[in-house]
Amino acid sequence: MKNEDWEIPPNQRPDPDDYSFDLDRMLNAVVSLKSYVPADAFTANTLGTERAGSAVMIRESGLFVTIGYLITEAETIWMTSGDGQAVAGHALAVDQETGFGLVQALGKIDIPHLELGDADR
């Protein structure tokens, strides 16, 4: 049996009505992120000059959160949505304490954004 032939049995699939969130909307807010770092950058030897991961849009204005090392010293960032939309990004900040980074999309990308939750609730 090939991997593409495998399916989760219907009786083991989650029922969307059991959840208070829209899983498809959440997954559509995730993009792939690829960044390029100059060869002479401080982190190039340890983290590489091409880095890839994911980011999530957290504001309608095109603000994304990602893992900080993906964008540390990046001079070029590209984000691609699940439906193939691509947009350049600009690294805004990396928080060394949490390890998160912020990227601003430099163009329009038509995907939903996720509202930040409240960890205390």
PDB file of C-alpha atoms in Angstrom:
ATOM      1  CA  MET A   1       0.000   0.000   0.000  1.00  0.00           C
ATOM      2  CA  LYS A   2       1.353   3.442  -0.962  1.00  0.00           C
ATOM      3  CA  ASN A   3       1.264   6.364   1.484  1.00  0.00           C
ATOM      4  CA  GLU A   4      -1.143   8.331  -0.718  1.00  0.00           C
ATOM      5  CA  ASP A   5      -3.594   5.383  -0.589  1.00  0.00           C
ATOM      6  CA  TRP A   6      -3.746   5.395   3.207  1.00  0.00           C
ATOM      7  CA  GLU A   7      -6.687   7.081   4.952  1.00  0.00           C
ATOM      8  CA  ILE A   8      -7.728   7.578   8.540  1.00  0.00           C
ATOM      9  CA  PRO A   9     -10.701   5.275   9.120  1.00  0.00           C
ATOM     10  CA  PRO A  10     -13.961   7.277   9.254  1.00  0.00           C
ATOM     11  CA  ASN A  11     -14.763   6.167  12.827  1.00  0.00           C
ATOM     12  CA  GLN A  12     -11.396   7.572  14.017  1.00  0.00           C
ATOM     13  CA  ARG A  13     -11.663  10.975  12.315  1.00  0.00           C
ATOM     14  CA  PRO A  14     -12.435  13.971  14.538  1.00  0.00           C
ATOM     15  CA  ASP A  15     -15.913  15.418  14.227  1.00  0.00           C
ATOM     16  CA  PRO A  16     -15.653  19.169  13.424  1.00  0.00           C
ATOM     17  CA  ASP A  17     -18.805  19.769  15.484  1.00  0.00           C
ATOM     18  CA  ASP A  18     -16.869  18.687  18.600  1.00  0.00           C
ATOM     19  CA  TYR A  19     -14.590  21.734  18.371  1.00  0.00           C
ATOM     20  CA  SER A  20     -15.196  25.417  18.935  1.00  0.00           C
ATOM     21  CA  PHE A  21     -12.726  26.528  16.282  1.00  0.00           C
ATOM     22  CA  ASP A  22     -12.522  26.356  12.515  1.00  0.00           C
ATOM     23  CA  LEU A  23      -9.590  24.040  11.790  1.00  0.00           C
ATOM     24  CA  ASP A  24      -9.549  24.833   8.049  1.00  0.00           C
ATOM     25  CA  ARG A  25      -9.335  28.567   8.799  1.00  0.00           C
ATOM     26  CA  MET A  26      -6.472  27.964  11.210  1.00  0.00           C
ATOM     27  CA  LEU A  27      -4.545  25.810   8.766  1.00  0.00           C
ATOM     28  CA  ASN A  28      -5.042  28.384   5.991  1.00  0.00           C
ATOM     29  CA  ALA A  29      -3.347  31.004   8.196  1.00  0.00           C
ATOM     30  CA  VAL A  30      -0.098  28.977   8.091  1.00  0.00           C
ATOM     31  CA  VAL A  31       2.438  29.648   5.333  1.00  0.00           C
ATOM     32  CA  SER A  32       5.774  28.123   4.433  1.00  0.00           C
ATOM     33  CA  LEU A  33       8.681  30.473   5.001  1.00  0.00           C
ATOM     34  CA  LYS A  34      12.051  30.394   3.273  1.00  0.00           C
ATOM     35  CA  SER A  35      14.865  32.753   4.154  1.00  0.00           C
ATOM     36  CA  TYR A  36      18.300  33.443   2.747  1.00  0.00           C
ATOM     37  CA  VAL A  37      21.173  34.659   4.902  1.00  0.00           C
ATOM     38  CA  PRO A  38      24.491  36.057   3.618  1.00  0.00           C
ATOM     39  CA  ALA A  39      27.404  33.587   3.753  1.00  0.00           C
ATOM     40  CA  ASP A  40      29.398  36.002   5.941  1.00  0.00           C
ATOM     41  CA  ALA A  41      26.605  36.398   8.525  1.00  0.00           C
ATOM     42  CA  PHE A  42      27.513  35.508  12.120  1.00  0.00           C
ATOM     43  CA  THR A  43      24.979  32.627  12.239  1.00  0.00           C
ATOM     44  CA  ALA A  44      25.614  31.280   8.714  1.00  0.00           C
ATOM     45  CA  ASN A  45      28.094  28.590   9.777  1.00  0.00           C
ATOM     46  CA  THR A  46      25.859  27.137  12.482  1.00  0.00           C
ATOM     47  CA  LEU A  47      22.349  27.730  11.111  1.00  0.00           C
ATOM     48  CA  GLY A  48      23.054  27.756   7.384  1.00  0.00           C
ATOM     49  CA  THR A  49      22.395  30.299   4.681  1.00  0.00           C
ATOM     50  CA  GLU A  50      19.067  28.824   3.521  1.00  0.00           C
ATOM     51  CA  ARG A  51      16.438  28.210   6.176  1.00  0.00           C
ATOM     52  CA  ALA A  52      12.903  26.901   5.866  1.00  0.00           C
ATOM     53  CA  GLY A  53       9.966  26.577   8.220  1.00  0.00           C
ATOM     54  CA  SER A  54       6.479  27.915   8.833  1.00  0.00           C
ATOM     55  CA  ALA A  55       4.857  31.146   9.952  1.00  0.00           C
ATOM     56  CA  VAL A  56       1.330  32.108  11.025  1.00  0.00           C
ATOM     57  CA  MET A  57      -0.441  35.349  10.134  1.00  0.00           C
ATOM     58  CA  ILE A  58      -1.545  37.015  13.366  1.00  0.00           C
ATOM     59  CA  ARG A  59      -2.753  40.378  12.050  1.00  0.00           C
ATOM     60  CA  GLU A  60      -4.812  41.265   9.009  1.00  0.00           C
ATOM     61  CA  SER A  61      -2.083  43.779   8.113  1.00  0.00           C
ATOM     62  CA  GLY A  62       0.231  40.905   7.167  1.00  0.00           C
ATOM     63  CA  LEU A  63       2.116  40.415  10.447  1.00  0.00           C
ATOM     64  CA  PHE A  64       3.444  36.877  10.896  1.00  0.00           C
ATOM     65  CA  VAL A  65       4.988  35.045  13.847  1.00  0.00           C
ATOM     66  CA  THR A  66       7.637  32.385  13.246  1.00  0.00           C
ATOM     67  CA  ILE A  67      10.644  30.769  14.900  1.00  0.00           C
ATOM     68  CA  GLY A  68      13.325  33.413  15.344  1.00  0.00           C
ATOM     69  CA  TYR A  69      16.305  31.530  13.953  1.00  0.00           C
ATOM     70  CA  LEU A  70      14.580  31.302  10.565  1.00  0.00           C
ATOM     71  CA  ILE A  71      14.794  35.066  10.139  1.00  0.00           C
ATOM     72  CA  THR A  72      17.938  35.925  12.143  1.00  0.00           C
ATOM     73  CA  GLU A  73      20.220  37.911   9.819  1.00  0.00           C
ATOM     74  CA  ALA A  74      17.996  37.091   6.808  1.00  0.00           C
ATOM     75  CA  GLU A  75      18.339  39.453   3.891  1.00  0.00           C
ATOM     76  CA  THR A  76      15.615  37.748   1.835  1.00  0.00           C
ATOM     77  CA  ILE A  77      12.393  36.167   3.126  1.00  0.00           C
ATOM     78  CA  TRP A  78       9.625  34.559   1.066  1.00  0.00           C
ATOM     79  CA  MET A  79       6.339  33.214   2.384  1.00  0.00           C
ATOM     80  CA  THR A  80       4.022  30.949   0.380  1.00  0.00           C
ATOM     81  CA  SER A  81       0.433  30.075   1.266  1.00  0.00           C
ATOM     82  CA  GLY A  82      -1.134  26.667   0.794  1.00  0.00           C
ATOM     83  CA  ASP A  83      -2.825  27.819  -2.408  1.00  0.00           C
ATOM     84  CA  GLY A  84       0.436  29.078  -3.927  1.00  0.00           C
ATOM     85  CA  GLN A  85       0.335  32.814  -3.164  1.00  0.00           C
ATOM     86  CA  ALA A  86       3.874  34.064  -2.569  1.00  0.00           C
ATOM     87  CA  VAL A  87       4.918  37.291  -0.888  1.00  0.00           C
ATOM     88  CA  ALA A  88       8.226  38.750   0.229  1.00  0.00           C
ATOM     89  CA  GLY A  89       8.674  39.524   3.906  1.00  0.00           C
ATOM     90  CA  HIS A  90      10.786  41.736   6.138  1.00  0.00           C
ATOM     91  CA  ALA A  91      12.152  40.578   9.503  1.00  0.00           C
ATOM     92  CA  LEU A  92      10.914  42.984  12.168  1.00  0.00           C
ATOM     93  CA  ALA A  93      12.185  41.431  15.382  1.00  0.00           C
ATOM     94  CA  VAL A  94      13.527  38.328  17.078  1.00  0.00           C
ATOM     95  CA  ASP A  95      12.920  37.798  20.788  1.00  0.00           C
ATOM     96  CA  GLN A  96      15.850  35.829  22.189  1.00  0.00           C
ATOM     97  CA  GLU A  97      13.976  34.916  25.375  1.00  0.00           C
ATOM     98  CA  THR A  98      10.995  33.229  23.672  1.00  0.00           C
ATOM     99  CA  GLY A  99      12.683  32.290  20.410  1.00  0.00           C
ATOM    100  CA  PHE A 100       9.904  33.826  18.322  1.00  0.00           C
ATOM    101  CA  GLY A 101      10.316  36.248  15.448  1.00  0.00           C
ATOM    102  CA  LEU A 102       8.021  38.670  13.632  1.00  0.00           C
ATOM    103  CA  VAL A 103       7.862  39.118   9.865  1.00  0.00           C
ATOM    104  CA  GLN A 104       5.910  41.781   7.987  1.00  0.00           C
ATOM    105  CA  ALA A 105       4.571  40.765   4.579  1.00  0.00           C
ATOM    106  CA  LEU A 106       5.658  43.278   1.944  1.00  0.00           C
ATOM    107  CA  GLY A 107       2.588  42.658  -0.180  1.00  0.00           C
ATOM    108  CA  LYS A 108      -0.980  41.447   0.068  1.00  0.00           C
ATOM    109  CA  ILE A 109      -1.584  37.788   0.825  1.00  0.00           C
ATOM    110  CA  ASP A 110      -5.196  36.667   0.869  1.00  0.00           C
ATOM    111  CA  ILE A 111      -5.342  34.317   3.848  1.00  0.00           C
ATOM    112  CA  PRO A 112      -7.085  34.526   7.224  1.00  0.00           C
ATOM    113  CA  HIS A 113      -5.260  35.716  10.304  1.00  0.00           C
ATOM    114  CA  LEU A 114      -5.464  34.063  13.705  1.00  0.00           C
ATOM    115  CA  GLU A 115      -6.439  35.966  16.802  1.00  0.00           C
ATOM    116  CA  LEU A 116      -3.955  35.635  19.646  1.00  0.00           C
ATOM    117  CA  GLY A 117      -5.429  33.792  22.587  1.00  0.00           C
ATOM    118  CA  ASP A 118      -5.225  34.383  26.304  1.00  0.00           C
ATOM    119  CA  ALA A 119      -3.037  31.800  28.046  1.00  0.00           C
ATOM    120  CA  ASP A 120      -4.631  32.639  31.406  1.00  0.00           C
ATOM    121  CA  ARG A 121      -8.002  31.382  30.165  1.00  0.00           C
TER     122      ARG A 121
END
